[in-house]
Structures are given as structure tokens and as C-alpha cells.
CSV table of C-alpha atoms in Angstrom, one decimal:
chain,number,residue,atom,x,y,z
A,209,UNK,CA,6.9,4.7,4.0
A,210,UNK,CA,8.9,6.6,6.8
A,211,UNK,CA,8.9,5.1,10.0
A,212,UNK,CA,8.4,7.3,12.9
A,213,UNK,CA,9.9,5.4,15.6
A,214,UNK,CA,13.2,6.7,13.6
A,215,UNK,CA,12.4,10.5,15.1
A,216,UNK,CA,12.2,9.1,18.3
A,217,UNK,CA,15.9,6.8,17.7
A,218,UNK,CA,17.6,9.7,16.6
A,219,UNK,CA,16.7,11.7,19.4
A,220,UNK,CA,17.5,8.9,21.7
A,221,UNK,CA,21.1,9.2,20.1
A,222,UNK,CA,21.6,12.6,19.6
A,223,UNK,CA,20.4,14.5,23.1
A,224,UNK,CA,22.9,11.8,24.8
A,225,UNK,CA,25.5,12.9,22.6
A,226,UNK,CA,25.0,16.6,23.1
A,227,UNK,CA,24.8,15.6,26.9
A,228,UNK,CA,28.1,14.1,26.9
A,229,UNK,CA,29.9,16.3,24.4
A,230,UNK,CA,29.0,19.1,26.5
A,231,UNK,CA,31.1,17.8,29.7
A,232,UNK,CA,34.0,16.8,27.3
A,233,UNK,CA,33.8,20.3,25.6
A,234,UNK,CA,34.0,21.6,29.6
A,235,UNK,CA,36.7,19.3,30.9
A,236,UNK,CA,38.9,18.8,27.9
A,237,UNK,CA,38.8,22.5,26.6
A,238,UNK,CA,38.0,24.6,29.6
A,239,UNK,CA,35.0,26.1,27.8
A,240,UNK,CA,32.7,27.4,30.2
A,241,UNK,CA,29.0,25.9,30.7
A,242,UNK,CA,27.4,28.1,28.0
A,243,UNK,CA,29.3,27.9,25.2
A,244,UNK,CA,30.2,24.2,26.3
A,245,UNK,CA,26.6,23.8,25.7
A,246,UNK,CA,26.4,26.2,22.5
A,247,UNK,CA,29.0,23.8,20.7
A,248,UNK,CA,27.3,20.7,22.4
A,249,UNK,CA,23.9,21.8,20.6
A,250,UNK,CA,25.2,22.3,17.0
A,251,UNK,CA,26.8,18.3,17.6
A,252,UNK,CA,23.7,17.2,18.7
A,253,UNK,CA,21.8,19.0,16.1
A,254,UNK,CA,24.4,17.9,13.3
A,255,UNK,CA,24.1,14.2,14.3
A,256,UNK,CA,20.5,14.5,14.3
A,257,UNK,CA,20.1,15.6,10.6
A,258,UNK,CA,22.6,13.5,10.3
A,259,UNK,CA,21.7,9.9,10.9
A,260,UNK,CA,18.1,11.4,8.7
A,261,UNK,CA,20.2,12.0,5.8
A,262,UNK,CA,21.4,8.1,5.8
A,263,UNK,CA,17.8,6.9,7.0
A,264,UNK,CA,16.4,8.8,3.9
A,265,UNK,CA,19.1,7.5,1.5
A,266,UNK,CA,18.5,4.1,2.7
A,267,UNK,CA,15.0,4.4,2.4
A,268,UNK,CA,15.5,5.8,-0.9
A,269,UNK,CA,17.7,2.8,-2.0
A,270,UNK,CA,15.1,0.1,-0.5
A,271,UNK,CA,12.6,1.2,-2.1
A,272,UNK,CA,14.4,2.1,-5.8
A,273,UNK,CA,13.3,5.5,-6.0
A,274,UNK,CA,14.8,9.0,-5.9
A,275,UNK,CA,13.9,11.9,-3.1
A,276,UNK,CA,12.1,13.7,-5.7
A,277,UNK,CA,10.3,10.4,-6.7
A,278,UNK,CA,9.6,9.2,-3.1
A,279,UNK,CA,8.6,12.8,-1.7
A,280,UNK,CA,6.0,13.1,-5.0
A,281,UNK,CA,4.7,9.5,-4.1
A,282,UNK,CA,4.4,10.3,-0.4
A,283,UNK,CA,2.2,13.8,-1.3
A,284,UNK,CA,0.0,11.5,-3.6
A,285,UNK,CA,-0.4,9.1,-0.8
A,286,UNK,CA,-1.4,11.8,1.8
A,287,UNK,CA,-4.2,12.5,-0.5
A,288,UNK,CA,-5.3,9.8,-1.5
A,289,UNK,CA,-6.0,9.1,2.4
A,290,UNK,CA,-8.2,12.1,3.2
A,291,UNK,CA,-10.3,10.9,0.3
A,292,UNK,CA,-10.3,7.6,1.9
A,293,UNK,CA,-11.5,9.2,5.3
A,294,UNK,CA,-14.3,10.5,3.1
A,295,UNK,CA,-15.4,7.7,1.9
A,296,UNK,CA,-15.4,5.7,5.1
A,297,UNK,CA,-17.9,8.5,6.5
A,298,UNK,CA,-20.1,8.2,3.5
A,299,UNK,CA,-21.4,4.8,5.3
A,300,UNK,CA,-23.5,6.6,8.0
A,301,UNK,CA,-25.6,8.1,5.5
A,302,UNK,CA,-26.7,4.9,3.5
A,303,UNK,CA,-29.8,3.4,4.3
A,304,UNK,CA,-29.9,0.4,1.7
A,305,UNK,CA,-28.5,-2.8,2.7
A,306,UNK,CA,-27.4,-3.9,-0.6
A,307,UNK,CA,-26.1,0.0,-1.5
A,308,UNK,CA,-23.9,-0.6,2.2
A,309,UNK,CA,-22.3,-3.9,0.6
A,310,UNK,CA,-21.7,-1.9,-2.7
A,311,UNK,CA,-19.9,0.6,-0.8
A,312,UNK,CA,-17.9,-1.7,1.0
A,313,UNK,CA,-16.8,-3.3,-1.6
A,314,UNK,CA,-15.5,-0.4,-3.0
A,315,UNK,CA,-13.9,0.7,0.1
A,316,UNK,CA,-12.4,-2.5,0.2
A,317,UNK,CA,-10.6,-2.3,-2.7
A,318,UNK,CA,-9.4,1.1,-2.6
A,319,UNK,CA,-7.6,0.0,0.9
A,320,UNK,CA,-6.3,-2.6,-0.6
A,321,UNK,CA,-4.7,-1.2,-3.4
A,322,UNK,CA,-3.2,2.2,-0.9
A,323,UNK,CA,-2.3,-0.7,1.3
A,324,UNK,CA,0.1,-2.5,-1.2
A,325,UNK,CA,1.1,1.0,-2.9
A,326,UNK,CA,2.0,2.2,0.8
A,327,UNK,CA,3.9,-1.1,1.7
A,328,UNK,CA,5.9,-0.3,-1.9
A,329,UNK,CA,6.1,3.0,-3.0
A,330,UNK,CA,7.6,2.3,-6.4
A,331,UNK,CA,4.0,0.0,-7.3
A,332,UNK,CA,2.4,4.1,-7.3
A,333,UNK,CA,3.6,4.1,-11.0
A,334,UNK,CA,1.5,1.1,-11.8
A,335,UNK,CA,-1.9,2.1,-9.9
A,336,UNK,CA,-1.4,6.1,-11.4
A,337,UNK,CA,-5.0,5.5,-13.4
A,338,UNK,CA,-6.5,5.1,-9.9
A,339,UNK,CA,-4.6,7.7,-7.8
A,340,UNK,CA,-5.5,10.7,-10.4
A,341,UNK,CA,-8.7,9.6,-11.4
A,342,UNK,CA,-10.8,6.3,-10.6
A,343,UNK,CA,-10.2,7.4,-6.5
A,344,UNK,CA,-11.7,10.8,-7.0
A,345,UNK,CA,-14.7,8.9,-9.0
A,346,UNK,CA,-15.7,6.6,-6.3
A,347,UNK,CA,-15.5,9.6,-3.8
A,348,UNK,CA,-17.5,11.8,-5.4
A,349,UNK,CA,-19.8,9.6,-6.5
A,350,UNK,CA,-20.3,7.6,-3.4
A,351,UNK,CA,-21.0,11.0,-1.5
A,352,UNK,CA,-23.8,12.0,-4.5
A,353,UNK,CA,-25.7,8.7,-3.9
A,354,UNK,CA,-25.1,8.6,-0.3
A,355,UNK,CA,-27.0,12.5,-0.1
A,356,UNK,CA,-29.3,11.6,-2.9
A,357,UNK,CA,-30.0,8.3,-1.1
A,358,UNK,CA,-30.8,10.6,2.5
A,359,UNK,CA,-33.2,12.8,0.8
A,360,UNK,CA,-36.7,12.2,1.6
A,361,UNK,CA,-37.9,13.3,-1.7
A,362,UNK,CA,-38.9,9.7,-3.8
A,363,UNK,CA,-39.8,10.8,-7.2
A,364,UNK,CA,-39.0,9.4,-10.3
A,365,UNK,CA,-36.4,11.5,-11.3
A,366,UNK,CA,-34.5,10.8,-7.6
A,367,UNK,CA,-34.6,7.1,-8.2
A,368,UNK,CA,-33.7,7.4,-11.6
A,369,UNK,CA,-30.9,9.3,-10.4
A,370,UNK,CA,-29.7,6.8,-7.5
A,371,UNK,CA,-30.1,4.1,-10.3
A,372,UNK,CA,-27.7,5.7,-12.5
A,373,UNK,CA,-25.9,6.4,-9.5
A,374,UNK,CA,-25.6,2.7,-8.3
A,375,UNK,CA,-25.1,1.0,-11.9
A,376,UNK,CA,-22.0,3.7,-12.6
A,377,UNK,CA,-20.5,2.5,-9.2
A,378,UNK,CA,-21.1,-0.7,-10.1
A,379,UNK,CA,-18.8,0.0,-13.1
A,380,UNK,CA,-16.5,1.7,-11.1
A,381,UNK,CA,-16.1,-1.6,-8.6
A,382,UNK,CA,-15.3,-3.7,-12.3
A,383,UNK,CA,-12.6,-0.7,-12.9
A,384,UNK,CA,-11.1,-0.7,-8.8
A,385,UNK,CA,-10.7,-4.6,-9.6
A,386,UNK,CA,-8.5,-4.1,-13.0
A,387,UNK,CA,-6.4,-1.8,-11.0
A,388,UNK,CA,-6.2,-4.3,-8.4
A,389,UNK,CA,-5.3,-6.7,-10.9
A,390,UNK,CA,-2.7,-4.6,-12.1
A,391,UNK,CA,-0.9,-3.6,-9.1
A,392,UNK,CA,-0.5,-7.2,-8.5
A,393,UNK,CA,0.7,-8.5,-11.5
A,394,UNK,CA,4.3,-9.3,-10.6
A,395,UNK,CA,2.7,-11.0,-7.6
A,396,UNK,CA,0.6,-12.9,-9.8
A,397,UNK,CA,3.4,-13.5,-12.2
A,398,UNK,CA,5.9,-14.6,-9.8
A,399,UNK,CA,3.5,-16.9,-8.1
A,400,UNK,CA,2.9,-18.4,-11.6
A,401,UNK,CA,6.3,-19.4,-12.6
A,402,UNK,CA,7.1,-20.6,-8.8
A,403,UNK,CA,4.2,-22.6,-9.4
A,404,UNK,CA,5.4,-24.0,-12.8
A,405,UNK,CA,8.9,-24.8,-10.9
A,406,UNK,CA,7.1,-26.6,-8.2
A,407,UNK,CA,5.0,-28.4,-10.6
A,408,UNK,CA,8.2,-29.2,-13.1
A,409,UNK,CA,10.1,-30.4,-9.7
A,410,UNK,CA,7.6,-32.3,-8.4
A,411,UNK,CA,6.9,-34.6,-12.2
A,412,UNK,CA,10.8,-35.2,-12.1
A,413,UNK,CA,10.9,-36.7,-8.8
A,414,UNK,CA,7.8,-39.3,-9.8
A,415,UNK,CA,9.2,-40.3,-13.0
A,416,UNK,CA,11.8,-42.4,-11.5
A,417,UNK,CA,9.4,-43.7,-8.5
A,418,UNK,CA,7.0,-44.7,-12.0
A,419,UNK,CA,9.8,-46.1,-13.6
A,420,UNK,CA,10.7,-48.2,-10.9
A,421,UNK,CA,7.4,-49.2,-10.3
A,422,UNK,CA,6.7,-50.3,-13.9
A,423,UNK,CA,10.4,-52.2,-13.7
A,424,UNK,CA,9.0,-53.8,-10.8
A,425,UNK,CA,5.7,-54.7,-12.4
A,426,UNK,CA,7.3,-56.1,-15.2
A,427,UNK,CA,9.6,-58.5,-13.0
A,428,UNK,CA,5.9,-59.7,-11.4
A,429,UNK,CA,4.5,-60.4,-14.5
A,430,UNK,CA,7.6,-62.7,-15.6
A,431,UNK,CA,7.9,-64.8,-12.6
């Protein structure tokens, strides 16, 4: 995603360049200070916009996405991280010790899968099950059973509720984990084959050292 360190770059170049094309525009041209520092603005302005033209296109080429496709990606992502703010509140309200692990569980995979989707925009494509639906799930759910679960009220049909509650987010963790899964397939399949290669390299270099040590053997056994 954007850096914002770049705002603060560009300004860094372009008020200098304002600065300084304002005295040329004075001394060179004999403009006087106000429109010397009219023309001097529009510079610095154009440089500005300028240099975050080619940091978007860049960004855009890193990444192997279009504007349209990074700026519907970043809208997704904004989202997505409110509803993550929600669900790191819903904590506070849980009593249970084994509903808390449940719930971090599930908070832990949902940062991990915005966490590699952030880090590569493109990946969004391959996690779209769990940005438009399996996030909002978890949400809403974990906010239900976290209320439910506050309540003082003990009846059967609350705890019948909070069961169904609990075993549904127990499905949804099961789900969070195939979208994991899925988002990291390349990674898994990359590792794989460089795994085959290292294990393919590896058997090539002992064959000789086994071949020379059988050789060797052999020589033993005839003296």
C-alpha cells in the first residue's frame, strides 16, 4: 500500500523548488515578488502532483494492478479494517476463557490474511470469499455471542443460543483457515518445488560420494 513518508518527500522537494524558482523568476525575469511567487507556486504545485503521478504509476507497476484495480482494492481494505477494530473490541465483553481463545483465534487469522493481502494487493483477488463475506460473519457473529455472553439472563434458550453461537464460529475458524490456505498457495507451492530442487540437488551430490565409497569398499575387500 501507499507509503506516507512519500507526502512528506514530495513536499521536501517541491516547497524548495518553489523557494528557489521564486528568486530565479525575480532575478532572471525582473518579475516582482508577487507574481515571482504566483508563478513559483503553480511550479511547486506542478512538481508536487507530479512526482505522485510517477509514485502511483510505479506503485501501480509493482504491484501488477491498474488505478482502478488498486484504488477498488485499497476501499476494500479500509473496510475490512474498521471491521477488524470491531472485532478487537468484542474481547472486553467475553467472560469465558475458552470463548477468549476462540476469539483469538479468529482474530488471528483474519490479521493474518489483511496482513499478507495488505503487503500484496493483487492476493485481494484470491481472499474475495473472505473480504465480502466470511469477514462480515465472524463480526457479526462474534459481537452476538459476545452480548449474548454479557447478559445476565441464563436460561435455556440463552445457552442454547451461545452454543449455536460458539459451534458456528467454530465453523467459521475451519473456513478463516481455507482462506488462509488459499491466499498462500503460491507460497506453499513455491516452497514445495524449491524444496524438490534442494532435495534433487542434494541426492546428486551423494551419489558420487556413494559411488566412491563403494569403489573404495570393493578395493578393501580384494586386498
Amino acid at each position: 500500500m501507499k507509503n506516507p513518508m512519500l507526502f512528506i518527500l514530495r513536499a521536501m522537494i517541491a516547497i524548495p523548488a518553489a523557494v528557489i524558482g521564486s528568486l530565479l523568476f525575480m532575478n532572471q525575469l525582473g518579475l516582482s515578488p508577487f507574481p515571482a511567487a504566483g508563478l513559483a507556486i503553480i511550479a511547486g504545485a506542478g512538481i508536487y502532483f507530479g512526482l505522485g503521478k510517477y509514485a502511483d504509476a510505479r506503485l501501480y507497476k509493482k504491484y501488477g494492478l491498474t488505478r482502478k484495480e488498486y484504488n477498488f482494492i485499497l476501499e476494500n481494505m479500509k473496510e475490512a479494517k474498521q471491521k477488524l477494530g470491531r472485532l478487537k473490541s468484542v474481547f472486553v465483553r467475553v467472560r469465558s476463557l475458552s470463548s477468549l481463545k476462540q476469539l483469538i483465534e479468529l482474530n488471528r487469522l483474519v490479521r493474518r490474511i489483511f496482513s499478507v493481502v495488505k503487503k500484496e494487493p493483487k492476493r485481494f483477488y484470491e481472499a474475495e470469499s473472505f473480504f465480502y463475506s466470511h469477514l462480515d460473519s465472524v463480526v457479526e457473529l462474534a459481537e452476538k455471542y459476545a452480548w449474548l455472553n454479557s447478559q445476565k439472563l441464563k436460561d435455556s434458550s440463552v445457552r442454547q443460543a451461545l452454543l449455536e453461537t460458539k459451534e458456528t464460529l467454530n465453523d467459521l475458524t475451519r473456513t478463516l483457515e481455507k482462506d488462509l490456505h488459499k491466499v498462500l498457495a503460491k507460497d506453499i507451492e513455491h516452497l514445495t518445488f524449491e524444496l524438490d530442487v534442494a532435495k534433487q540437488s542434494l541426492s546428486r551430490r551423494r551419489l558420487p560420494e556413494a559411488l566412491e565409497k563403494g569403489d573404495k569398499t570393493n578395493y578393501d575387500n580384494r586386498k
